[in-house]
GROMACS .gro file of C-alpha atoms in nm:
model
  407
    1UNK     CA    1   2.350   3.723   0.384
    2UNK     CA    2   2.449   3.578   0.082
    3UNK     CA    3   2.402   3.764  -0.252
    4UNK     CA    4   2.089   3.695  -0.377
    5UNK     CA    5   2.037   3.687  -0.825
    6UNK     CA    6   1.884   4.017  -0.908
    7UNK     CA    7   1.616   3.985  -1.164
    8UNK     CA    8   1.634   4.178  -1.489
    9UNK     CA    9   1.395   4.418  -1.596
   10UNK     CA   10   1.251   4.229  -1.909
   11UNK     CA   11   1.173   3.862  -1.973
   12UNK     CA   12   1.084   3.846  -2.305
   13UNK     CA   13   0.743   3.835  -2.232
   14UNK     CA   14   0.680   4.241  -2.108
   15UNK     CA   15   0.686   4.165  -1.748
   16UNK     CA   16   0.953   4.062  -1.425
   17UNK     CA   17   0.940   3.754  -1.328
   18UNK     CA   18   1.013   3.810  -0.954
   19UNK     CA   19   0.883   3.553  -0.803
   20UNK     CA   20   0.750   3.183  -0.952
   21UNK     CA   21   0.422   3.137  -0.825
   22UNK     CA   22   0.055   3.259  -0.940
   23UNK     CA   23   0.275   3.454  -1.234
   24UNK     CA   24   0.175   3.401  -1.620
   25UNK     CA   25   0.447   3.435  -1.915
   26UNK     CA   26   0.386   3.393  -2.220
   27UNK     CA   27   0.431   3.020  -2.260
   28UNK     CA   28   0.592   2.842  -2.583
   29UNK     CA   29   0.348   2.618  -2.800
   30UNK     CA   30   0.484   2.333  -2.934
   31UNK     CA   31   0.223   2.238  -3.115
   32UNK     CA   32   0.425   2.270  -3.484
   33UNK     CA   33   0.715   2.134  -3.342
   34UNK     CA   34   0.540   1.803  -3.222
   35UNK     CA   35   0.321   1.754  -3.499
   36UNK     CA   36  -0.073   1.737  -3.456
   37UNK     CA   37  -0.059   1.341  -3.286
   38UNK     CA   38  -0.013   1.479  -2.964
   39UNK     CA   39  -0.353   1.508  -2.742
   40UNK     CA   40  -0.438   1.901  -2.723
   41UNK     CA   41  -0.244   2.062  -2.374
   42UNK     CA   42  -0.435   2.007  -2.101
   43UNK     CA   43  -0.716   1.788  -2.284
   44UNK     CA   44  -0.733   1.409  -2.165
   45UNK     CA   45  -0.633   1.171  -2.508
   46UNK     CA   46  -0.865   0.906  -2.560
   47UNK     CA   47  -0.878   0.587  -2.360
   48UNK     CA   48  -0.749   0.725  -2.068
   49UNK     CA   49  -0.583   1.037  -1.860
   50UNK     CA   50  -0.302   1.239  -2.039
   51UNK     CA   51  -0.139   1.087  -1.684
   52UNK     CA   52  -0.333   0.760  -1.641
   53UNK     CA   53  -0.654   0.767  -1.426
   54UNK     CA   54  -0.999   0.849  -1.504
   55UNK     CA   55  -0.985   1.216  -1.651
   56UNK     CA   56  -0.763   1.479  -1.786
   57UNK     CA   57  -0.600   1.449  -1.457
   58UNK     CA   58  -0.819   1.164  -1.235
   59UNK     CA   59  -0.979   1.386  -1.012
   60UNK     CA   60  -1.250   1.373  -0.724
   61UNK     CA   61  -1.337   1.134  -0.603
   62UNK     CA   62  -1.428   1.054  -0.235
   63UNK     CA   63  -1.127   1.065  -0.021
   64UNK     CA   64  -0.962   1.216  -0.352
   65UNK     CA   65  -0.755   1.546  -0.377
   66UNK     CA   66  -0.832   1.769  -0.623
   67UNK     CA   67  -0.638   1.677  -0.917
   68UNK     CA   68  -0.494   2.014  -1.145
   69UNK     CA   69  -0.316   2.030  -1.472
   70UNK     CA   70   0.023   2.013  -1.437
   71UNK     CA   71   0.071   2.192  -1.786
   72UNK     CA   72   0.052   2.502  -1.697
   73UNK     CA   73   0.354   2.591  -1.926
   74UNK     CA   74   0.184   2.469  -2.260
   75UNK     CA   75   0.427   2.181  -2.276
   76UNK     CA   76   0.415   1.893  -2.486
   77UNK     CA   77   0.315   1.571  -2.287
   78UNK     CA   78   0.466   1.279  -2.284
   79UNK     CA   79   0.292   0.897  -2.390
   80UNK     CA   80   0.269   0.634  -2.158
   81UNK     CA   81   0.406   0.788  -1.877
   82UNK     CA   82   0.508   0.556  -1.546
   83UNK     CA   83   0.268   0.430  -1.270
   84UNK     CA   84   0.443   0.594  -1.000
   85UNK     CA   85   0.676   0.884  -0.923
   86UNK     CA   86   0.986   0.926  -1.149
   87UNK     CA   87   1.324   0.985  -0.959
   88UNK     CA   88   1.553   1.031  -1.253
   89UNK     CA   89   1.554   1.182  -1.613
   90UNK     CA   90   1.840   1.157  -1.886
   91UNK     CA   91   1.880   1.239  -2.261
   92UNK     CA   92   2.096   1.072  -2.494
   93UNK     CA   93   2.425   1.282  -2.548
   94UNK     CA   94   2.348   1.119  -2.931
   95UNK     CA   95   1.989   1.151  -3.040
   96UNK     CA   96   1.683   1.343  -2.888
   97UNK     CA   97   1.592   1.038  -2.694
   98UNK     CA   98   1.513   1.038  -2.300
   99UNK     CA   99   1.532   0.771  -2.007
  100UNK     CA  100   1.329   0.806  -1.719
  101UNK     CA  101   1.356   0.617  -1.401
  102UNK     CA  102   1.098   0.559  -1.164
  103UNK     CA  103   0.950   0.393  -0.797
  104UNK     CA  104   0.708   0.181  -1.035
  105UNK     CA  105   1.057  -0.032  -1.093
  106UNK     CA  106   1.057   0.093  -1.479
  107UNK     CA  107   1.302   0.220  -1.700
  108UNK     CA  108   1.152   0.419  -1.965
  109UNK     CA  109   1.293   0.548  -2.336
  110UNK     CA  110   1.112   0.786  -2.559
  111UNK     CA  111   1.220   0.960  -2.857
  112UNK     CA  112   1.145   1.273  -2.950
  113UNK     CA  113   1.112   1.348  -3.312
  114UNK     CA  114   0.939   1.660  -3.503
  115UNK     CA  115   0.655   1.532  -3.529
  116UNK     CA  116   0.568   1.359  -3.155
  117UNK     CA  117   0.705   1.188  -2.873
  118UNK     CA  118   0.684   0.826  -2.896
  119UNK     CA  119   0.781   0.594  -2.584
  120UNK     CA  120   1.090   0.356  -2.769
  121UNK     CA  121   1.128   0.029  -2.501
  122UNK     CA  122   1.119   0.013  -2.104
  123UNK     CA  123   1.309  -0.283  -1.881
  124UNK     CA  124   1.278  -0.361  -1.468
  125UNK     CA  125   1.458  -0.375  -1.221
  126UNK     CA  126   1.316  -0.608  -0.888
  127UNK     CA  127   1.295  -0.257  -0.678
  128UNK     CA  128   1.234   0.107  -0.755
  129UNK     CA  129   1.473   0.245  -0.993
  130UNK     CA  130   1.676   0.557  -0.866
  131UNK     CA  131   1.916   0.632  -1.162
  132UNK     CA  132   1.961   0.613  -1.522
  133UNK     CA  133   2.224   0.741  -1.803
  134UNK     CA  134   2.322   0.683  -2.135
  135UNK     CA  135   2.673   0.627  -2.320
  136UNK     CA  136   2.826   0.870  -2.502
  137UNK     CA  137   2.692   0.771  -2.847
  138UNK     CA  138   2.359   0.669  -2.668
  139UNK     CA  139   2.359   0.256  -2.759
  140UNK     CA  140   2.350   0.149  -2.414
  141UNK     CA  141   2.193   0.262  -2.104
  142UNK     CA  142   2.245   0.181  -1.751
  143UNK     CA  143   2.057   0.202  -1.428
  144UNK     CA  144   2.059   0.184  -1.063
  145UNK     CA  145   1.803   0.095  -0.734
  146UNK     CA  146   1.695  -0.021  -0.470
  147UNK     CA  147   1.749  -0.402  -0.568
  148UNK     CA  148   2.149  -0.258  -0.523
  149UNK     CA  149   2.188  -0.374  -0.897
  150UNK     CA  150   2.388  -0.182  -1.146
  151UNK     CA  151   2.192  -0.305  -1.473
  152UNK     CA  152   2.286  -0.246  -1.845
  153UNK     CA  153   2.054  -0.240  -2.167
  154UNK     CA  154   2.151  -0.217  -2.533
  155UNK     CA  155   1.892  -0.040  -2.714
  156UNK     CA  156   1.984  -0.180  -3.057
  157UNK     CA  157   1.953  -0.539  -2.945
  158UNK     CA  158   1.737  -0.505  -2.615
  159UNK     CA  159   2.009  -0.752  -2.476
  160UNK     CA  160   2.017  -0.655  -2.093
  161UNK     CA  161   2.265  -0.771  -1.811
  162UNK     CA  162   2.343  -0.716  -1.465
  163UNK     CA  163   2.694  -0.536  -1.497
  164UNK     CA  164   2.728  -0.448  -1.096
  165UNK     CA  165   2.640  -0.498  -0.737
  166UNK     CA  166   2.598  -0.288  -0.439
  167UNK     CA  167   2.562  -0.424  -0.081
  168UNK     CA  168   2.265  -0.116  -0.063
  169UNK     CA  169   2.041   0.066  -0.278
  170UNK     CA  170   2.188   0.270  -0.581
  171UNK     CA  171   2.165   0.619  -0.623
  172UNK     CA  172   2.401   0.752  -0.907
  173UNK     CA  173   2.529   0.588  -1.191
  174UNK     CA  174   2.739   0.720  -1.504
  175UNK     CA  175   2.944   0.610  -1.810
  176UNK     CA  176   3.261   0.736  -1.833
  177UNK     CA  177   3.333   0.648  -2.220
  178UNK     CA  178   3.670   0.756  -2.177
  179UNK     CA  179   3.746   0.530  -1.941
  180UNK     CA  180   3.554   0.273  -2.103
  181UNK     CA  181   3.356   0.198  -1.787
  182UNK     CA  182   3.043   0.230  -1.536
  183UNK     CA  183   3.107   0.430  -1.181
  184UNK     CA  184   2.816   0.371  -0.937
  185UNK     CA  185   2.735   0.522  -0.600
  186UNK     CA  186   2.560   0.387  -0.342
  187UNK     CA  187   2.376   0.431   0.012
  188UNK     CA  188   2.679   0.172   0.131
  189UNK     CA  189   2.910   0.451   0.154
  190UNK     CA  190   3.103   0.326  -0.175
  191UNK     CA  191   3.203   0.460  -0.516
  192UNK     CA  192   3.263   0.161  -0.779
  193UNK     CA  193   3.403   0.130  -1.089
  194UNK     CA  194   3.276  -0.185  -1.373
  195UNK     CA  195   3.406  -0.265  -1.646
  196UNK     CA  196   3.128  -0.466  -1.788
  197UNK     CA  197   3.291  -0.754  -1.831
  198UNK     CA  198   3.286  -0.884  -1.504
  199UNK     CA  199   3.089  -0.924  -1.243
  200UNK     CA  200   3.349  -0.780  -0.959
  201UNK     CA  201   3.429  -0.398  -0.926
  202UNK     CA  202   3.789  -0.316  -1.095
  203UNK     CA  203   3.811  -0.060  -0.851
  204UNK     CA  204   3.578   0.070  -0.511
  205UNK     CA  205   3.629   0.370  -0.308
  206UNK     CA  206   3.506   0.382   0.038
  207UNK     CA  207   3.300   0.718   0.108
  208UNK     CA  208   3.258   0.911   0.479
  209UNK     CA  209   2.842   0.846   0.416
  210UNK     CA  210   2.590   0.730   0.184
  211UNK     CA  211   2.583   0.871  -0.195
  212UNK     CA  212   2.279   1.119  -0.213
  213UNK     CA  213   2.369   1.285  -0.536
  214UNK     CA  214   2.675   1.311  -0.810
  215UNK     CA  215   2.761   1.436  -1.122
  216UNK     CA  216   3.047   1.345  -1.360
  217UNK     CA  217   3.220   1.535  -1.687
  218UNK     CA  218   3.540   1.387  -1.728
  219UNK     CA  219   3.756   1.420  -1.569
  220UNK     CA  220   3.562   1.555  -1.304
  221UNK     CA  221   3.381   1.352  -1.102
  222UNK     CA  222   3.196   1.513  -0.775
  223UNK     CA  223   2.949   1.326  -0.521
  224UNK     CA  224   2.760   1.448  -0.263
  225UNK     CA  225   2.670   1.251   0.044
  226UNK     CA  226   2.522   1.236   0.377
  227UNK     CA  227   2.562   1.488   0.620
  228UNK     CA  228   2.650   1.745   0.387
  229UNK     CA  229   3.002   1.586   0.263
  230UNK     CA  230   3.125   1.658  -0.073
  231UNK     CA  231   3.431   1.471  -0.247
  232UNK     CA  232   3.626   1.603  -0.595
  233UNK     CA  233   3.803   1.314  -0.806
  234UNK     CA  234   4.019   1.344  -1.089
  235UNK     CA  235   3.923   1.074  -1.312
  236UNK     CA  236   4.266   1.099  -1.479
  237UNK     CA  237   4.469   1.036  -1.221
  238UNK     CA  238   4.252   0.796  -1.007
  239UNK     CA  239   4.457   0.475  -1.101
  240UNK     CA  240   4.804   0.684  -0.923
  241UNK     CA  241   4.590   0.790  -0.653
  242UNK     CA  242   4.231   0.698  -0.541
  243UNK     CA  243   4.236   0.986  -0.283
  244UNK     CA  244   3.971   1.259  -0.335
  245UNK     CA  245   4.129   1.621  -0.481
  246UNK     CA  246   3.936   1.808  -0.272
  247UNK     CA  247   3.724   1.706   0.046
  248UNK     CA  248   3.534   1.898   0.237
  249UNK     CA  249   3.139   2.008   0.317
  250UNK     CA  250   2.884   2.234   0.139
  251UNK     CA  251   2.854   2.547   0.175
  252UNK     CA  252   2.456   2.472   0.229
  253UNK     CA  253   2.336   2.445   0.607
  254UNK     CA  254   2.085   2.139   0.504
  255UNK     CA  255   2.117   1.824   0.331
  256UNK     CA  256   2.227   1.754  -0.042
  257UNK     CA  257   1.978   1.681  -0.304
  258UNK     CA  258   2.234   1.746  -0.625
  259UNK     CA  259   2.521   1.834  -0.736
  260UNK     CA  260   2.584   1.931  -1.148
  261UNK     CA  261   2.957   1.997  -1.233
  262UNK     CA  262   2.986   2.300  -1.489
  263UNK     CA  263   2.992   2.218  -1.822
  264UNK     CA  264   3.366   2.391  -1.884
  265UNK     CA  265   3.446   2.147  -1.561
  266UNK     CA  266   3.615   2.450  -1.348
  267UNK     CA  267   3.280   2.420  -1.030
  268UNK     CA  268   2.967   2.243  -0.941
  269UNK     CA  269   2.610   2.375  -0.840
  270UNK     CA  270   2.490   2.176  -0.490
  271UNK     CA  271   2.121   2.201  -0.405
  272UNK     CA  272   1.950   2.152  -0.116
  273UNK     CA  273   1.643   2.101   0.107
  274UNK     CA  274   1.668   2.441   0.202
  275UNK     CA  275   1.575   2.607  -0.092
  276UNK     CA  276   1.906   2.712  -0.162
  277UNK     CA  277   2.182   2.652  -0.428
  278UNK     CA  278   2.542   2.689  -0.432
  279UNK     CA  279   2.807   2.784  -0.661
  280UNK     CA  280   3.155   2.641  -0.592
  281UNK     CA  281   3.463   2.675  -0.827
  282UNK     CA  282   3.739   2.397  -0.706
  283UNK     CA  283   4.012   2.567  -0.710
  284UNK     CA  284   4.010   2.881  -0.486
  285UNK     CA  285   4.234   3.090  -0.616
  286UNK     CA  286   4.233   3.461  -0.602
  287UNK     CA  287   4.066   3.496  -0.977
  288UNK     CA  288   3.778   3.255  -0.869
  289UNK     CA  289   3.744   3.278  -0.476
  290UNK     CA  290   3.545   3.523  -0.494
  291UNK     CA  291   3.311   3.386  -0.776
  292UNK     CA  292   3.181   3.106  -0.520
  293UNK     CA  293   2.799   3.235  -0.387
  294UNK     CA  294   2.457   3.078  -0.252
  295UNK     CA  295   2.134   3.187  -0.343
  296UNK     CA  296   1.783   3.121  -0.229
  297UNK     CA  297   1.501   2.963  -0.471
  298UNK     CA  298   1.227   2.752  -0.447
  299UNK     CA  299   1.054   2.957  -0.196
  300UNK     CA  300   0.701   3.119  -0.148
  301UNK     CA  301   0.626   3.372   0.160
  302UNK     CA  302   0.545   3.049   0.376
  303UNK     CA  303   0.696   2.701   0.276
  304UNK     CA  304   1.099   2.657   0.201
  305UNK     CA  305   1.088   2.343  -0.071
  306UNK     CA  306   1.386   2.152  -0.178
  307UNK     CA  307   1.548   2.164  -0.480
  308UNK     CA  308   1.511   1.872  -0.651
  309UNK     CA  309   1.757   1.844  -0.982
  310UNK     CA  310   2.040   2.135  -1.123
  311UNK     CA  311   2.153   2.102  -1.498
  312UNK     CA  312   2.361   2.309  -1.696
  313UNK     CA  313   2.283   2.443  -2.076
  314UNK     CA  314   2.519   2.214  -2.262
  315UNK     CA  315   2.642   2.545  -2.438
  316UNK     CA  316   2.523   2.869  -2.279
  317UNK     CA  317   2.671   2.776  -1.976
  318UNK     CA  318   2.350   2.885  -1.779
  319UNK     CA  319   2.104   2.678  -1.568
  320UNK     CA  320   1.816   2.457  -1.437
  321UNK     CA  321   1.694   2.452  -1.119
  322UNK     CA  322   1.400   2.226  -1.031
  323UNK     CA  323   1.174   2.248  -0.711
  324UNK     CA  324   0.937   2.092  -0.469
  325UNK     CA  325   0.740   2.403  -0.497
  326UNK     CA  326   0.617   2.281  -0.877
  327UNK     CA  327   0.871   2.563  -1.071
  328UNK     CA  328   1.198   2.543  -1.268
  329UNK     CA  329   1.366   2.836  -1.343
  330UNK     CA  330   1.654   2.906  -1.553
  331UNK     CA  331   1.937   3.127  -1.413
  332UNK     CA  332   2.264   3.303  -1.513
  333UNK     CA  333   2.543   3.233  -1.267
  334UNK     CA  334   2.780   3.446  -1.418
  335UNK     CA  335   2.578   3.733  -1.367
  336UNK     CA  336   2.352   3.599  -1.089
  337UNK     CA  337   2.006   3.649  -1.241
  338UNK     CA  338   1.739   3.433  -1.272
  339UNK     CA  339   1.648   3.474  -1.675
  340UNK     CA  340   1.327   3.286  -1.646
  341UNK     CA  341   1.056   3.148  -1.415
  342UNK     CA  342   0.796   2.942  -1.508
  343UNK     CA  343   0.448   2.854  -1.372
  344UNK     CA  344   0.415   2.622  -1.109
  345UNK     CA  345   0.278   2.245  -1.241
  346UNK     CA  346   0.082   2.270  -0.910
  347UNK     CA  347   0.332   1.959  -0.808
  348UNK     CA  348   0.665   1.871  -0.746
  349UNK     CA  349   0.935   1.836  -1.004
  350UNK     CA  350   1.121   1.579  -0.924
  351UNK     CA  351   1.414   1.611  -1.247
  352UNK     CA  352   1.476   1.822  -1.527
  353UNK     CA  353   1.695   1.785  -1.818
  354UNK     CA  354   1.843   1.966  -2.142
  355UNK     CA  355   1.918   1.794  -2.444
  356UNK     CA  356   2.220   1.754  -2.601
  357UNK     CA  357   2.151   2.055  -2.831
  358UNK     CA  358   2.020   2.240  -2.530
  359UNK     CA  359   1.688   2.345  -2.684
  360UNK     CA  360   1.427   2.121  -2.564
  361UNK     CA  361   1.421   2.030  -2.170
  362UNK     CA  362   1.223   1.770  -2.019
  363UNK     CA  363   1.077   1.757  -1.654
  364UNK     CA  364   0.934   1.516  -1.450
  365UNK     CA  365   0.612   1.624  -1.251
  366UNK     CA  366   0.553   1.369  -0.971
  367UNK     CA  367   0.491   1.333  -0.558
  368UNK     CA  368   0.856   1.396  -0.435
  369UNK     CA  369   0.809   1.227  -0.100
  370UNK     CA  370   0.875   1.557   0.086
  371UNK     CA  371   0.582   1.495   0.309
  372UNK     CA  372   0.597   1.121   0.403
  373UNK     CA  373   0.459   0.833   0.260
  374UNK     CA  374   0.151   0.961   0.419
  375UNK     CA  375   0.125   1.257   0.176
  376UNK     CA  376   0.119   1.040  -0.132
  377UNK     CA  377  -0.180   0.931  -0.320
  378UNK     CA  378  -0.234   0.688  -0.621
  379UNK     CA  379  -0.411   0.972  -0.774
  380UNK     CA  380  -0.155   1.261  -0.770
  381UNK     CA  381   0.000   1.300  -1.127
  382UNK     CA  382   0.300   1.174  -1.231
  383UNK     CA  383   0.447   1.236  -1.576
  384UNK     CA  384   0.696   1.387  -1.804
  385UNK     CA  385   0.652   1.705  -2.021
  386UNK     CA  386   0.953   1.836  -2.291
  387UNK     CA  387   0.958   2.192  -2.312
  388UNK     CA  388   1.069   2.356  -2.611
  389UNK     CA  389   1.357   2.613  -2.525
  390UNK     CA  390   1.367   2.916  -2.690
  391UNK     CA  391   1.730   3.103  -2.686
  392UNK     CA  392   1.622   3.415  -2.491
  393UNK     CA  393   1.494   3.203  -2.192
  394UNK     CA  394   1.824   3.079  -2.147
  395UNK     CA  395   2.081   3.330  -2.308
  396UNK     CA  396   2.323   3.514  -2.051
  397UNK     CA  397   2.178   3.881  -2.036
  398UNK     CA  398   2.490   4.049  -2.193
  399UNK     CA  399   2.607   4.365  -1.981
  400UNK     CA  400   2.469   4.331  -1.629
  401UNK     CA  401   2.761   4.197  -1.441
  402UNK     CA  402   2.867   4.549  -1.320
  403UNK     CA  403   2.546   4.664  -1.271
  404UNK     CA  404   2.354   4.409  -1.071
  405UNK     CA  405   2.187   4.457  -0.767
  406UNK     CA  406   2.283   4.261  -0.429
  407UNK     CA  407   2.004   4.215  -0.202
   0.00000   0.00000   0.00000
């Protein structure tokens, strides 16, 4: 089978962290770094849940699951958190402020300062809202969803506008600054490019199946679709040919839930259903063929969970993954050792995010429809904690490349 990441004898915290679940590492308290107006971890603020409902966390109730804390990491919580489960999560590549899409048709802006977290604006959309990012010096956000609009917002002004249309919901969208416009992908099988001037693509490239996940650092641009396709654009040379650089399928057996291009722009991450990443460098040569691997994660003795969001340290060149199973764990591809697993929120994570700076990441804890309709419940929690990274938890362990263990 595939190589699987060896784990490394320390964490930081005196013990291995071999597998997520029922383990307890020393978590990180943020209590100094978000001031004293935050509600105590764990403790309901008044007027309300820390997550809306009755309680801390609703709970009981006839009928009712048992509500638990998501916190189990000793993470700061976030205000005002949306009504329903949150499907996308993005920081300002200018400012410690964070966007959060979500099925309650909200877009969502906090900042995050040293003293709390304070929610900044929110806008709709007529559907639930499936992406969100910002522009490179974080004025202007956009958004995607399932009302197939591409929308805009300028957070100096609050002036909003409908930049784009899809003939089907929307599930990625991006700036590319360089180009100086908007590239959206859809479940219509299309790529397309605005320039926010008019209403009209300047440019739309038809897809083998429906977007379910991309990722773009230009020049790179790769999406993920349906039945397990994967497409590689050069941004640069797009206008001279629209024809994908590389084409092809994962090297996952199950379907796509993300991709995250590497932040040196030389490979992606995919993740899947499975419980299983991949690492893929695009060009195969003889110095990197051999650097492409899968790995398993997201996985207890019984249940295989999907892996919900992949993100890269903006500067260590490590990683994020984030699980149905209620875990993200940080990992070291170079290497191929998971560096740190957390405790399980109990729930889904649907995203998770670094910051610019790479030292604070937010996740999303919220009902990731795994289960059907059927499985969701108005009570189940759904809200957005920032953890506060500390350099060890996501520093490549120097040294262990020629002595790691395949399994």
């Amino acid at each position: 089978d595939h190589p699987t990441p060896s784990c490394p004898p320390q964490l930081g915290s005196g013990e291995c962290v071999r597998e997520p679940r029922g383990r307890h590492s020393q978590g990180t308290a943020c209590h100094e770094m978000f001031g004293q107006t935050q509600p105590a971890f764990g403790a309901a603020p008044a007027g309300g849940g820390l997550f809306g409902g009755g309680g801390a966390f609703g709970g009981g109730g006839i009928g009712q699951p048992q509500i638990k804390d998501p916190n189990t990491n000793q993470d700061a919580p976030v205000p005002e958190s949306p009504s329903d489960g949150i499907s996308c999560l993005r920081w300002s590549p200018a400012s410690n402020i964070f966007a959060c899409g979500s099925w309650d048709k909200s877009v969502r802006i906090w900042e995050v300062t040293a003293q709390n977290i304070a929610p900044r604006m929110a806008y709709n959309h007529d559907a639930p809202v499936l992406c969100c990012g910002f522009s490179r010096d974080g004025q202007r956000i956009v958004s995607g969803g399932c009302d197939n609009k591409v929308k805009m917002k300028v957070l100096a002004t609050q002036q909003e506008q409908q930049i784009g249309q899809h003939d089907a919901p929307v599930k990625e969208v991006f700036f590319i600054d360089d180009m100086n416009m908007v590239v959206s992908g859809s479940w219509d099988k299309t790529l397309r490019f605005w320039n926010m001037q008019q209403p009209n693509p300047v440019a739309t490239l038809q897809l083998p199946e429906r977007v379910y996940s991309m990722d773009v650092k230009y020049p790179l641009l790769v999406v993920g679709c349906a039945e397990r396709h994967v497409l590689v654009y050069n941004l640069q040379t797009l206008q001279q040919n629209p024809a994908p650089y590389k084409q092809g399928q994962t090297a996952l057996k199950m379907q796509t839930r993300t991709i995250s291009c590497f932040p040196d722009k030389t490979g992606y991450a995919v993740g899947s259903i499975e419980g299983r990443c991949s690492i893929q460098y695009i060009e195969e040569s003889a110095a990197t063929g051999g650097k492409n691997f899968c790995f398993k994660c997201h996985r207890s003795n019984t249940e295989i969970f999907a892996v919900n969001d992949i993100d890269f340290h903006p500067t260590m060149g490590t990683f994020s993954t984030a699980g149905g199973d209620g875990t993200f764990v940080f990992w070291d591809k170079e290497n191929r050792q998971r560096l740190k697993a957390f405790n399980s929120c109990h729930y889904p994570i649907t995203a998770g995010k670094f910051n610019a700076p790479g030292d604070l990441f937010a996740y999303a804890v919220s009902y990731d429809w795994s289960k059907g309709h059927e499985h969701n419940h108005p009570s189940l929690p759904k809200g957005v904690m920032v953890h506060k990274v500390q350099q060890a938890e996501v520093q490549p362990k120097q040294g262990n490349a020629s002595t790691r263990t395949r399994r």
